[in-house]
Structure formats: structure tokens, C-alpha cells
XYZ file of C-alpha atoms in Angstrom:
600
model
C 0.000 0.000 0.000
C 1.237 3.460 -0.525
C 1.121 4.489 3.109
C 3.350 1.406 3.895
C 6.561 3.322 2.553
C 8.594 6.470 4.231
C 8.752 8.159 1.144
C 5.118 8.520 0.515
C 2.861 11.311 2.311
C -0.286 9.881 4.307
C -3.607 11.230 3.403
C -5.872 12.394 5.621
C -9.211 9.907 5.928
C -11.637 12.805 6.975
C -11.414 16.457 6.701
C -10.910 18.767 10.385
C -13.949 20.283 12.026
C -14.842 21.727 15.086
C -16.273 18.442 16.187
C -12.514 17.612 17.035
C -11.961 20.847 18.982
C -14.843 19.319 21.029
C -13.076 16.055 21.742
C -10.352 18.235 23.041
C -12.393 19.605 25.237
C -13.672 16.503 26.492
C -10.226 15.693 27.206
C -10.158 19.328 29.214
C -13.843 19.072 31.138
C -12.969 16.616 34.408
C -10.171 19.366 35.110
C -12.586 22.111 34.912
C -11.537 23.369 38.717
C -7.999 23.312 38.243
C -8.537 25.137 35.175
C -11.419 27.636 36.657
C -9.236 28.436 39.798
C -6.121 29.488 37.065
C -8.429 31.578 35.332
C -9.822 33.419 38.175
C -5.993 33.299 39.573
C -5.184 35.321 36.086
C -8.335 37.294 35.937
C -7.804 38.913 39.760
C -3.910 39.603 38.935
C -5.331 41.088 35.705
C -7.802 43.148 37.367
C -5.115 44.414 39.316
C -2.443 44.970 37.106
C -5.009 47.059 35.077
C -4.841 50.149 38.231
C -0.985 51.008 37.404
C -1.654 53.051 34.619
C -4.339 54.888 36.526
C -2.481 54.527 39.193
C 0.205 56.578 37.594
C -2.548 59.255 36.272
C -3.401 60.150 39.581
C 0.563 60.631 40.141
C 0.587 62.837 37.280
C -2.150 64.844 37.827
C -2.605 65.433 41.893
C -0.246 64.249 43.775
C 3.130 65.978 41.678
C 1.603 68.957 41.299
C 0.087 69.331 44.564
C 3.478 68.147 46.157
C 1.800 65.300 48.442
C 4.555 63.244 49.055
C 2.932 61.290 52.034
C 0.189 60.422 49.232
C 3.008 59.587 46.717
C 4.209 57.238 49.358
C 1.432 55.810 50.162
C -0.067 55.113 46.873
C 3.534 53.406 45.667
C 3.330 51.197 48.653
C -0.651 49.922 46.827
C 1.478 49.308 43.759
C 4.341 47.490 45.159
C 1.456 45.246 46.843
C -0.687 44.848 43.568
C 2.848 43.781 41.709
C 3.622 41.633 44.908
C -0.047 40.148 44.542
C 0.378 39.786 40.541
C 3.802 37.645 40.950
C 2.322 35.146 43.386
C -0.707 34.752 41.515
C 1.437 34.082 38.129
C 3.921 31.623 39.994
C 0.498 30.000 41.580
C -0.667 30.034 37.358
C 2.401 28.261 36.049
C 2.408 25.085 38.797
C -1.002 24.731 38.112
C -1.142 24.538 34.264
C 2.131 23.069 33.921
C 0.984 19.998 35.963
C -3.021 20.310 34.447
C -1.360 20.082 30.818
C 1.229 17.450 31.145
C -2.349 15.224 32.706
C -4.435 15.879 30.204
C -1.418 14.663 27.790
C -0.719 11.510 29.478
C -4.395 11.047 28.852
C -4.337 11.564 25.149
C -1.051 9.368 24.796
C -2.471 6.566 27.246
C -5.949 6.354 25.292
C -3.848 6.335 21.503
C -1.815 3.577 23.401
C -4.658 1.286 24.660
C -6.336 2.011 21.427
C -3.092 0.630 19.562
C -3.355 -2.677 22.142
C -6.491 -3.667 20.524
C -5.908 -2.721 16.942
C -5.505 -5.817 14.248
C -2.714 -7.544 12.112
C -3.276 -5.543 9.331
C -3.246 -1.775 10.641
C 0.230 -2.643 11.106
C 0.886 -4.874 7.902
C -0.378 -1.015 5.927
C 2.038 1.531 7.764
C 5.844 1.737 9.042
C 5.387 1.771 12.534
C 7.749 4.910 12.796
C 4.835 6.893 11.143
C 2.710 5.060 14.580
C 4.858 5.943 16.870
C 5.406 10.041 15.632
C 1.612 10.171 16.541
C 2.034 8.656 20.203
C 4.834 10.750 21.149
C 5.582 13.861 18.644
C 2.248 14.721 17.734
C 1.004 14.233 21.658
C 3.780 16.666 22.437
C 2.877 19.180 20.391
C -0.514 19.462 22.043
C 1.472 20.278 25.536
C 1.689 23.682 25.664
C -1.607 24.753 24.279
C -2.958 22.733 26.937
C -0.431 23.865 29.370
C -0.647 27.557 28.769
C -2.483 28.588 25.715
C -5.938 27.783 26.745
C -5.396 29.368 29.733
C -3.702 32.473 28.689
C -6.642 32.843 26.054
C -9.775 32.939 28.273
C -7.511 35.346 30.482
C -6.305 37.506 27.891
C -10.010 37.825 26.269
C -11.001 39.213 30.187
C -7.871 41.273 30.187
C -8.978 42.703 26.986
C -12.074 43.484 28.560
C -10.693 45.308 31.405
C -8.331 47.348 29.431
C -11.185 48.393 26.979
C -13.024 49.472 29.792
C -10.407 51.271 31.306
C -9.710 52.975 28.476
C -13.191 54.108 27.328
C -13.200 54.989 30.955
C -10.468 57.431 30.501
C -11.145 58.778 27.259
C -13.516 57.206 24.013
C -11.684 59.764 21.331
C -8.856 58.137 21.752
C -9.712 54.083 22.183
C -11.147 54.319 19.199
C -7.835 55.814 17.597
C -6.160 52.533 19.249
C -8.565 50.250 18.010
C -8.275 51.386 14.367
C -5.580 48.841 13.758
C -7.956 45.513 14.328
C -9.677 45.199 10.751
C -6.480 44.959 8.951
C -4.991 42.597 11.605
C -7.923 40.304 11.771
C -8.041 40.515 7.466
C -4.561 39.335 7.510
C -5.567 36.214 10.025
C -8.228 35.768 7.609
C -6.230 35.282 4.346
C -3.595 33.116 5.640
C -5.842 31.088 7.963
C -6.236 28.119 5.005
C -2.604 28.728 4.076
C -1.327 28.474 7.377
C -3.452 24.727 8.170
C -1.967 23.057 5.104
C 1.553 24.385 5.505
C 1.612 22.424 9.189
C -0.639 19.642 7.364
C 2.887 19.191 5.313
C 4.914 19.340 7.788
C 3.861 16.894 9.949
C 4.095 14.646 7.026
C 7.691 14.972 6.189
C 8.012 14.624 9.885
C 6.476 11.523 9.639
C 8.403 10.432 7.150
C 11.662 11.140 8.356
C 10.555 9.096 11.728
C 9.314 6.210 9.912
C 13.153 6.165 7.857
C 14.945 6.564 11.384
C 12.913 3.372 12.944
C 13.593 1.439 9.482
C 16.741 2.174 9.384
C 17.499 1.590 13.192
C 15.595 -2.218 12.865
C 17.575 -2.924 9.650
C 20.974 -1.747 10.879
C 23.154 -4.829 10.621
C 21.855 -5.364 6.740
C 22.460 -2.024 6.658
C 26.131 -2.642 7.868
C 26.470 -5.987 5.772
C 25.824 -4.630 2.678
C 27.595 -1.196 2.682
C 24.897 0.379 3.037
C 25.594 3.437 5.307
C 26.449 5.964 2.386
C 23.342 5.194 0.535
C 21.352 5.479 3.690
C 22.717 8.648 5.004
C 21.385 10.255 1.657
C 18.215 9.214 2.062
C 17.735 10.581 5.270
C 19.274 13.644 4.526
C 16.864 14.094 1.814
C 14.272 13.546 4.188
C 15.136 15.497 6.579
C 15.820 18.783 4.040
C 12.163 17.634 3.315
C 10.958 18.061 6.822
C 13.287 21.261 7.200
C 11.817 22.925 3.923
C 8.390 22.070 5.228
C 8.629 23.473 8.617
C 10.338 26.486 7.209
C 7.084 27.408 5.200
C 4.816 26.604 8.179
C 6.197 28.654 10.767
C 6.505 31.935 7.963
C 2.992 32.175 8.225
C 3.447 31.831 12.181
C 6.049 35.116 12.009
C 3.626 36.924 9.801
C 1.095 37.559 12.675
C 3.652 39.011 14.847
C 5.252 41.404 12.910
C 2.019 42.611 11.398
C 0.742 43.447 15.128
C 4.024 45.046 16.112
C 3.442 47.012 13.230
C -0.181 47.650 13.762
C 0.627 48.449 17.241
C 3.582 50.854 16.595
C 1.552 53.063 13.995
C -1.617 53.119 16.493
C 0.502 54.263 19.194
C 2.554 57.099 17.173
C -1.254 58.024 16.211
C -2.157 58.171 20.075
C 0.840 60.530 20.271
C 0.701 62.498 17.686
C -2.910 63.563 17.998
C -2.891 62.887 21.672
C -0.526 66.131 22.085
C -2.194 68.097 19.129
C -5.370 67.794 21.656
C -3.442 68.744 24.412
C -2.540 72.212 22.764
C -6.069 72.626 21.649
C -7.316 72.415 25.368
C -9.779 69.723 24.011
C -11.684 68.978 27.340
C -10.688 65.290 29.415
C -7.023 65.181 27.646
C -4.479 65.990 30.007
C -0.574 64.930 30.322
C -1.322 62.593 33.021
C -4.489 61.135 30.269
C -1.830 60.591 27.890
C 0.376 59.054 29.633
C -1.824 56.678 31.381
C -3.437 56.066 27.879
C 0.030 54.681 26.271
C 0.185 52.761 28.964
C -2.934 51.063 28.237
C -2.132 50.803 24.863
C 0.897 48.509 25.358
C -1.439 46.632 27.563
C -3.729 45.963 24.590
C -1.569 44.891 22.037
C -0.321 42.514 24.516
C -3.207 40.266 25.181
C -4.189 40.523 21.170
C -0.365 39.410 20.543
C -1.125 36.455 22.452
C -4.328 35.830 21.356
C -2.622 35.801 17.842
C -0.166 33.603 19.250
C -2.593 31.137 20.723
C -4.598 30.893 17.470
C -1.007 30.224 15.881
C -0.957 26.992 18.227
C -4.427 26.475 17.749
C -3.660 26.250 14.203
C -0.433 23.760 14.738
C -2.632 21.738 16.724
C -4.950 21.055 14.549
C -3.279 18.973 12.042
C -1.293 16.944 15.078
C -5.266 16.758 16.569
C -6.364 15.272 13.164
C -3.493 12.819 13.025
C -4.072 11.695 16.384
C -8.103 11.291 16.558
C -7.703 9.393 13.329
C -5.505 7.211 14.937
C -7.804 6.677 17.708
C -11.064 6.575 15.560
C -9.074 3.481 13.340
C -11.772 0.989 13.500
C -10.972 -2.226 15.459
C -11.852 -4.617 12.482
C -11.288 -7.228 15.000
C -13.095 -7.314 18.005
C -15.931 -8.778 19.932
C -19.374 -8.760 18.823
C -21.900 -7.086 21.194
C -23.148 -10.103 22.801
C -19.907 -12.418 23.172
C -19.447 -14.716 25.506
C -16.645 -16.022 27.638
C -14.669 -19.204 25.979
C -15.008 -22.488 27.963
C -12.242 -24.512 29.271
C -11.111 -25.594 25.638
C -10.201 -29.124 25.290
C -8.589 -29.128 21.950
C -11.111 -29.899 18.929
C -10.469 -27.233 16.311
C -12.167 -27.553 13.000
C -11.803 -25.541 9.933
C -15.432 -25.121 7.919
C -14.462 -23.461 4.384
C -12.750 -20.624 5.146
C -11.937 -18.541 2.843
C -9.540 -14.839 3.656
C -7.455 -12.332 1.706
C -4.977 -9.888 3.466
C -6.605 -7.500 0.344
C -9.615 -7.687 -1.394
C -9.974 -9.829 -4.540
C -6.545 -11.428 -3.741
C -7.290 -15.129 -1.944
C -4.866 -16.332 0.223
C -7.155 -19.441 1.944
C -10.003 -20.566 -0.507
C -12.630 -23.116 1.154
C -10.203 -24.410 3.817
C -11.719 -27.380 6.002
C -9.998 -30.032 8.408
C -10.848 -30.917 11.739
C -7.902 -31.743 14.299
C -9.458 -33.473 17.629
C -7.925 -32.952 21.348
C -4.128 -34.110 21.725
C -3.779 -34.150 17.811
C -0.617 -32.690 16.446
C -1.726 -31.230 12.785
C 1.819 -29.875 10.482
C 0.831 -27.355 8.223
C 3.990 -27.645 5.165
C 4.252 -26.174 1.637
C 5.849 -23.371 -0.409
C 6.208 -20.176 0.699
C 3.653 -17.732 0.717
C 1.187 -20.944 0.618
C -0.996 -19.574 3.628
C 0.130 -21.813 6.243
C 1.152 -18.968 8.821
C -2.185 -17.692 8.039
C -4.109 -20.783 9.193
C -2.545 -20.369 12.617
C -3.424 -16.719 12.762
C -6.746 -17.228 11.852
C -7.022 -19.753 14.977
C -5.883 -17.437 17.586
C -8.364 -14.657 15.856
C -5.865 -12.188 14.733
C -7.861 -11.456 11.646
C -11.505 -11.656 10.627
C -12.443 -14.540 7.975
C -13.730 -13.666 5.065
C -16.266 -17.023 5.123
C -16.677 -20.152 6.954
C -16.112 -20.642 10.501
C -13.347 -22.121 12.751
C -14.889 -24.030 15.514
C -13.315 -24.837 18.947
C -14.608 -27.345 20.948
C -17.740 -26.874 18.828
C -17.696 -23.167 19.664
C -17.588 -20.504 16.810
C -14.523 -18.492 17.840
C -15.807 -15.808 16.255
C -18.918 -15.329 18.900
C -16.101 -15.990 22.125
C -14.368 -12.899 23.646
C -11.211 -12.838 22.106
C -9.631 -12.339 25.642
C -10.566 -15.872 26.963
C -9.648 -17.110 23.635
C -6.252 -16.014 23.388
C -5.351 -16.696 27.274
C -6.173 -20.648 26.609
C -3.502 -20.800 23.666
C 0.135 -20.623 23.758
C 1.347 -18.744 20.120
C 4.713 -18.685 19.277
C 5.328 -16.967 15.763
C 8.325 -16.778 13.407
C 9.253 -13.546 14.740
C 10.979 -14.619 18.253
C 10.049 -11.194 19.986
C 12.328 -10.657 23.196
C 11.098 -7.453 25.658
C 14.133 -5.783 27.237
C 14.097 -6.622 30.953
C 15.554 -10.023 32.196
C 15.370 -13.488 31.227
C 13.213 -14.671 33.532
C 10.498 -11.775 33.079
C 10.645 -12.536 29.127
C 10.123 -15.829 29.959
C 7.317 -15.322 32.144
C 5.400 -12.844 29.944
C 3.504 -16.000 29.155
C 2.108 -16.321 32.793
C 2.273 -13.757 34.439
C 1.511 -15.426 37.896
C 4.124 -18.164 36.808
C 6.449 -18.824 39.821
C 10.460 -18.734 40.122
C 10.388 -22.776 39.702
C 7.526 -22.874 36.649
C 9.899 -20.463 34.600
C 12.829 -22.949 35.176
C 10.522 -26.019 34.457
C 9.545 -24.489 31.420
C 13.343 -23.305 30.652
C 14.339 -26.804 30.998
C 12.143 -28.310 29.133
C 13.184 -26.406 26.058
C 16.567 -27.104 26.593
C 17.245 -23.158 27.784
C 18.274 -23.803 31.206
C 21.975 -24.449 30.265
C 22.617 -21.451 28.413
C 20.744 -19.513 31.029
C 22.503 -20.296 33.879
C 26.078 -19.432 31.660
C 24.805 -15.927 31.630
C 26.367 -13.247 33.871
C 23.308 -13.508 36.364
C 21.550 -16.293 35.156
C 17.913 -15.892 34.946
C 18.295 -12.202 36.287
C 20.348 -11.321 32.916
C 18.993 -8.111 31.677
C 18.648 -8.227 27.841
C 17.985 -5.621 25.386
C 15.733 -4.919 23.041
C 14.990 -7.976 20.373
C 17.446 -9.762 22.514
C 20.399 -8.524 20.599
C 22.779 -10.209 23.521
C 21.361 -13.770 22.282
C 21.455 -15.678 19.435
C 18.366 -16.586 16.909
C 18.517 -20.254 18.750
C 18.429 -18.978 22.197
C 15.803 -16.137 21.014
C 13.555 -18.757 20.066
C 14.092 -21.457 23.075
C 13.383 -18.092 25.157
C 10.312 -17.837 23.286
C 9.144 -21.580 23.411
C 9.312 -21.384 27.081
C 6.996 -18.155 26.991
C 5.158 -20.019 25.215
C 5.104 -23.324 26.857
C 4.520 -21.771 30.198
C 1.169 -20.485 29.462
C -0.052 -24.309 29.485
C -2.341 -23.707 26.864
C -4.396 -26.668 25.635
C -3.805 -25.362 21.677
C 0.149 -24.989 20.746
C 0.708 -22.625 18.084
C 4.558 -23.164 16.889
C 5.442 -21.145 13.332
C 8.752 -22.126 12.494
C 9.744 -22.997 16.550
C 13.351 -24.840 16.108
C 14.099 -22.960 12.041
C 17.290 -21.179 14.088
C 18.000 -24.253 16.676
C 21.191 -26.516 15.924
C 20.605 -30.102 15.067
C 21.601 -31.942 18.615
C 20.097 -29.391 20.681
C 16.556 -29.841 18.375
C 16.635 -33.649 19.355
C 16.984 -32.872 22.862
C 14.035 -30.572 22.411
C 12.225 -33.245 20.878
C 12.256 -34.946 23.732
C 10.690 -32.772 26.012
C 7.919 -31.524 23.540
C 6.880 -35.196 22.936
C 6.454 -35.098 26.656
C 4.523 -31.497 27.277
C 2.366 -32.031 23.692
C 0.488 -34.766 25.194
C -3.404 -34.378 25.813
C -2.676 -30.879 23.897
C -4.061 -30.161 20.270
C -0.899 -28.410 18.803
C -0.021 -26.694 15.014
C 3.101 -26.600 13.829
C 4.920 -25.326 10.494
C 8.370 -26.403 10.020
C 10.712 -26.418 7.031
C 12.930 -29.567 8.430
C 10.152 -32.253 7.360
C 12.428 -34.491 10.416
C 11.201 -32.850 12.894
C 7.005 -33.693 12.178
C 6.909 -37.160 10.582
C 5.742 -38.192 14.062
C 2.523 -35.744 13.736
C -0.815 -36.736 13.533
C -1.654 -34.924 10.222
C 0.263 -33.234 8.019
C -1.469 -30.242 5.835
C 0.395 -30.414 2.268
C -1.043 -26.385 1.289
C -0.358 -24.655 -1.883
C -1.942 -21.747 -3.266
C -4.292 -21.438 -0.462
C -5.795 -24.620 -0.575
C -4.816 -28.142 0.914
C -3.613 -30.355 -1.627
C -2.892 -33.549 0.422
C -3.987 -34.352 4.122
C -2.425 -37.651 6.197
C -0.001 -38.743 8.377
C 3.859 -38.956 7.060
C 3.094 -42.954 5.584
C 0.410 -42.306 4.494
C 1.577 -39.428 2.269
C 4.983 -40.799 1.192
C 2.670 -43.697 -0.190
C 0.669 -41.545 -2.155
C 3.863 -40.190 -3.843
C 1.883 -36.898 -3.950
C 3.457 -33.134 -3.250
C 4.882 -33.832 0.475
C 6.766 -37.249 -1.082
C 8.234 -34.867 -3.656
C 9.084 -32.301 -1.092
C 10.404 -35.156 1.405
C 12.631 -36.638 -0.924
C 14.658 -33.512 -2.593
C 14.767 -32.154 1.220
C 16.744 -35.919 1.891
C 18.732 -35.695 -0.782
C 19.319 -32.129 -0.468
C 20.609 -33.134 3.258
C 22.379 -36.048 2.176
C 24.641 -34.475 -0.302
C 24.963 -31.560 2.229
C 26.212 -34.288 4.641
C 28.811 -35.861 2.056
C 29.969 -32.005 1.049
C 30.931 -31.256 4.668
């Protein structure tokens, strides 16, 4: 698919509206005191801060010229108290919002996260997961500090607005509505680049995306990488990339820097205007302007530009937001194609009877991978699943534990439809382990037990020894207490996957789910396995896909599939007699050992 490569941009499924804005706020409501106390925190210190220039009026005009220094005194002791008030109340301010916003972001993150937990397979067959993850963590932290502060600020600065209007007209209307002359033009200029502005961070955040999705490829892929000489190649890409994601965020934030500018501008030319005719007044003895008017009038005016600069600026984040908000609530509105139906029930202590009724699937539509599948494996029955690649054996076993949706048919356990069973209770009763031998940083003995989590010091080892892992545990630094790293890049493939098969094992599931369990295990310590899975598969219905054809001619069944469909079903006699696909396969895997053997 297209979105499955860094190179392409990802397309937006819906188009913004304010119905998103509203999901913000729903995100915002249960902190409404926290938020309400700030405000009124902002609103009082506001209130105050909104005397000084009056304050400074009545300086101006009685107090100097009357010579009242006791009043001068005492009236610059109100305004060291107001200030004193003012920096309390904005230290009280930042605590509070810092702490409110950082909450309301773990709450974003942690509902994309559990959201993530539930989705299918196939979200994350159709998209590099670096372009996932830039939406969990970049996009998230984007969002902090219009939650933080800009919200906040807003609602405070539209009151503060309100105040210093007031205040103003209060002093004198003539020349307010000289100060306010400046507002069409700014709010025409938000206007035109409002559209501009949204696509420009639209962009952006997919070259980000991009460039994040490259970085985790390349990161995963590093020793091919290394292997094949790759390194100058690479680097190239991701510098074109990242001059992608530079150019892009270049363009966005120009139409950021055109608001401020414009209302520095805006507020300069108002102010000179104030001035000029201000003083021109002043000589004309027009009645209510006085020095001390003036002066306490330019010092309202910096007071208004200030809360419409942020206002500006918030609507600049607002702006921002919105195209990390639309990434985000698309992520969490990704349906969950698989998922219980309203009324499921609770699985029953399975037993182990597992029956295919034609199923058909396709990963995409009109391509088939399974086409009118049956079979029907009964409790303690071990069923191999063999064939080319890209035959649809893995498939079968994902279909089993429910990781996708069939397309037809049903697969019935113990009778029961899986498809009307929570897929909770289904997936606790089977133990999966899949080609990809996943290891969790943390220890050994916590990877091992991420199977059971209840699991005690003594079922781990059980399970480790069955395996044949116990050895190569206990030559570790600290045994069981080793602390691995991610993928388990301290181990080898074999010990990944004997790590694996004990996470596995230890689940005690009644259905075993192997894909490809001993592929990267050497040949003596795979008959010592052997030996211990002949022992822990009994009274257990288990599925296994292997390419060594030694290690399941003891099976019960062996699934010959091919092209989505199963071309010959038996046990290993049975099939060698019929001299059918899995003789031919047999055979030129013999051989193919045997001449391997007389080579060496």
C-alpha cells in the first residue's frame, strides 16, 4: 500500500472540524476546577495589574503637582502590593497549568496507546510503525503547551482585553477608538492566511512523519544495513528527508512570524497616532485630555496589544494543533476490524477440537490467500501445516488465535464458533509462538514469564528446561536475572527462540501454536528438544509449520497447502505412499541433506 513506505505522504481519511476541537475539550472538562481556579488566579492579577496606569494618572495629575509626598508614598506602597499580589498569583498560574497540561497529555497518549493494544494484524501490515509511533509521542507533544498555557492564557487575555477596553473608554472614548483602528487589517490578515497556514503544518507533519518512519527502518535494519555497505546510501536518504521536513517546517512557521510582525506594526503606527494627535489635543485644550491622560493612555495601549499578541499567538498553536489533533483522533477513531461482537461470551475450558469449515480470507480484497479451507484436528492431535512459501500456512494459525476476521466459513473450537467468544478468553487458553521470536528488554526470567504472568520462580525454570534453555541460562552473567535488550540482541536466533518456546510453553495452553519454533536451533540441541515436547504435547491439540520435514513425521496430520488450498492431508506414511506433493518435497529435502552431509 502506498502508506506502507517512508517516502510517501499519508492522506488524511476525513477532513478537520470543530467536532474535534470538542473532543479536546472533552479531554479538558474533568479538570474544569484546576482550570477555573487558574483563570480566576489570572483574571484577579489582571484586574489588578489594570490600576498602574491609573495609578500613575493620579501621580501625574494630583499628587506631583500638589506636592503630596505622604500620598506619593502611600499610593507606591498599593502598587508594590498589587505587583507583589500579581507575581504570586502568576507563579500560583504556572504550577497549576504546567501539571493540568502534562495530565491531560498523558491522557491523550495513554488512550492512543490502549487504542493501539487492541488494533488488528493488518493496521500494522499497511504503515511503518515509525509513522505510529510520531503520533504517540511527537504529535502528543505538540498538544502540551496549548494545553499547558495557551488555553489558559486565552480565556484570560479575552477578560484582560475586557478590562483594558473598559479602562480605556473609561479614561477617554476619542482616543480608544484611535487605538482600536488597527484591528480590521490585523484580523483581514488572520483571515487570508488562515487556510494557508493549516496546510503548511498539514505538510509538515508529514515529512516529519516520514523522516521518523526512515529513522525506525533504518534503526531495525541496521546490521543489513552494515552488511551490505549500506551506510552511504542510507545517510542520503535521510538527509533528503530530513531537508524535506526542514523545507516544510520552514514554510509553516513563515505564516506563524507573519502575525507578529504585522501586530508590532499595527501596534507601533496606532501608538505614534495616540501621540501624535494625543498632544495636538493637548494644545487645543480639548476637554478630558491631560498629560497625566496621555500618559496613562500609552500605557494602556501597550497593555492591549499585549493580550491581542497572544491571542494571535494562541490561534497560531491552535492552528499547529490542529493537524497533530487530526493525526491523532484518526488514529484513535481506526476501527478495530477485530473485536468482539456485542453479545460475546466467555470461551469455555477448551479441550482441543479445532475444526476448519471453508474458510476462505485475503490480506486484500480480490486477492485469496485461503479458498474453502476445512480439516478438523481433535484434542491431543498434532496437525503440520507444510508447503511453499507464501502458501498460507502462517495464516491458518493466525486465523485460529483470531488475529484477523475470515472472510467465510467458521473455525470451531470445541464446537464453539470463535468468532462469537471474547477474544480475551480465547487467546489466554492458547500458547502462540510466531516466526518472529520477539524478546522485551528486561531479564530473562520476566521474558520468559510474559507467558504467565503469575508463573512462579520454579515454573519459569521447568519451562526453561524443558526447552533445553536452562543451560545457556545459567552461563549468563546472572543467570535468569540477565537483563537483555531490546529484540534480545545479547542472544542468538537459537536462544531467542528457546526463550520464546518457554513463553510459550509456560502459558499451558491446551492449543500450541509453533510457526517455524526450532528454524534457528542446531541439530543436537533440536533432538533434545524433541524430547521434552513429545512429553509437554500430550493431551494438547498443537499446530506446527516447520521447514525440516524431520522434525514432524511423528505428527498426527500433516497439511500439504499450496496456493491457499490443501492439496494432500495424512499422516507422514500415508503421504509418502501416495507419492503426492509432500513425497516430492520429502525426498529432494533428503537428498538435499544427504549431499549436504557428504559435502561437509
Amino acid at each position: 500500500m502506498a502508506r506502507n513506505k517512508y517516502d510517501i505522504d499519508e492522506t488524511l481519511q476525513s477532513e478537520f472540524s470543530f467536532e474535534q476541537l470538542k473532543r479536546l475539550y472533552a479531554y479538558i472538562k474533568p479538570h474544569r476546577k484546576e482550570m477555573l481556579i487558574t483563570i480566576l488566579l489570572m483574571i484577579t492579577s489582571s484586574a489588578l495589574g489594570m490600576f498602574t496606569p491609573k495609578i500613575l494618572m493620579k501621580i501625574m495629575d494630583v499628587y506631583i503637582p500638589n506636592k503630596d509626598i505622604n500620598g506619593i508614598i502611600r499610593i507606591s506602597l498599593v502598587l508594590l502590593l498589587i505587583n507583589f499580589i500579581v507575581v504570586v498569583f502568576l507563579r500560583l498560574k504556572i504550577q497549576i497549568t504546567t501539571k493540568l497540561g502534562q495530565t491531560i497529555i498523558h491522557e491523550i497518549r495513554s488512550d492512543i496507546f490502549n487504542h493501539l493494544q487492541e488494533l488488528p494484524f493488518s493496521y500494522y501490515d499497511d504503515r511503518p510503525h515509525g509513522k505510529i509511533q510520531v503520533r504517540v509521542v511527537n504529535y502528543v507533544n505538540s498538544l502540551s503547551d496549548l494545553l499547558s498555557n495557551g488555553i489558559v492564557n486565552t480565556i484570560t487575555e479575552l477578560f484582560s482585553l475586557f478590562f483594558i477596553v473598559g479602562f480605556m473608554l473609561s479614561i477617554n472614548i476619542r482616543l480608544t477608538l484611535v487605538c482600536m483602528l488597527g484591528l480590521p487589517a490585523l484580523m483581514t490578515l488572520i483571515f487570508v492566511i488562515k487556510k494557508k497556514q493549516r496546510v503548511a503544518w498539514q505538510i509538515s507533519s508529514n515529512k516529519s512523519s516520514n523522516l521518523n518512519a526512515y529513522i525506525a527502518e533504518s534503526i531495525n535494519g541496521i546490521r543489513v544495513t552494515q552488511s551490505f555497505v549500506r551506510e552511504q546510501e542510507n545517510i542520503k536518504i535521510f538527509n533528503s528527508l530530513s531537508s524535506n521536513y526542514s523545507s516544510a517546517w520552514m514554510n509553516a512557521v513563515k505564516y506563524n512570524f507573519l502575525l507578529w510582525p504585522a501586530i508590532d506594526n499595527i501596534s507601533t503606527l496606532t501608538t505614534s497616532a495616540v501621540y501624535f494627535l494625543g498632544v495636538s489635543w493637548i494644545s487645543q485644550e480639548i476637554p478630558g485630555i491631560t498629560v497625566g491622560v496621555l500618559i496613562a493612555f500609552t500605557g494602556y495601549i501597550g497593555r492591549f496589544w499585549a493580550p491581542v499578541n497572544t491571542l494571535a499567538s494562541f490561534y497560531n498553536s491552535l492552528l499547529t494543533a490542529i493537524s497533530y489533533l487530526e493525526r491523532i483522533f484518526e488514529t484513535i477513531d481506526e476501527p478495530v476490524l477485530v473485536k468482539d461482537i456485542p453479545d460475546a461470551v466467555e470461551m469455555p475450558p477448551i479441550k482441543g477440537d479445532v475444526e476448519f469449515k471453508d474458510v476462505c480470507f485475503s490480506y486484500e480484497d480480490g486477492i485469496r490467500i485461503l479458498n474453502q479451507v476445512s480439516f478438523r484436528a481433535k484434542q491431543g492431535e498434532s496437525f503440520a501445516i507444510v508447503g511453499p512459501t507464501g502458501a498460507g500456512k502462517t495464516t491458518i494459525i493466525n486465523l485460529i488465535s483470531r488475529f484477523y476476521n475470515l472472510d467465510s466459513g467458521q473455525i470451531l473450537i470445541d464446537g464453539v464458533d470463535i468468532s462469537q467468544v471474547t477474544i480475551k478468553s480465547l487467546r489466554k487458553q492458547m500458547g502462540v509462538m510466531l516466526q518472529d521470536s520477539f524478546i522485551f528488554s528486561g531479564t530473562i526470567i520476566d521474558n520468559i514469564r510474559y507467558g504467565n504472568m503469575e508463573a512462579t520462580d520454579e515454573q519459569v525454570i521447568f519451562a526453561a528446561k524443558t526447552v533445553c534453555a536452562h543451560d545457556f541460562i545459567m552461563e549468563l552473567e546472572n543467570g535468569y536475572y540477565t537483563e537483555v535488550n531490546e529484540r534480545g540482541s545479547r542472544l542468538s536466533a537459537g536462544q531467542r527462540q528457546l526463550i520464546s518456546f518457554a513463553r510459550a510453553l509456560l502459558a499451558d495452553p491446551k492449543i500450541l501454536i509453533l510457526d517455524e519454533a526450532t528454524s534457528s536451533i542446531d541439530t543436537e540441541t533440536e533432538i533434545l528438544l524433541q524430547e521434552g515436547l513429545t512429553k509437554l504435547l500430550a493431551n494438547r491439540t498443537s499446530f506446527i509449520i516447520a521447514h525440516r520435514l524431520s522434525t514432524i513425521k511423528n505428527s498426527s496430520c500433516i497439511l500439504y497447502v499450496d496456493k491457499g488450498i490443501i492439496q494432500e492431508m495424512g499422516n507422514h506414511e500415508t503421504l509418502m505412499k501416495q507419492k503426492g506433493y509432500y513425497h516430492e518435497l520429502f525426498v529432494s529435502q533428503y537428498d538435499f541433506l544427504n549431499k549436504e552431509a557428504v559435502n561437509s
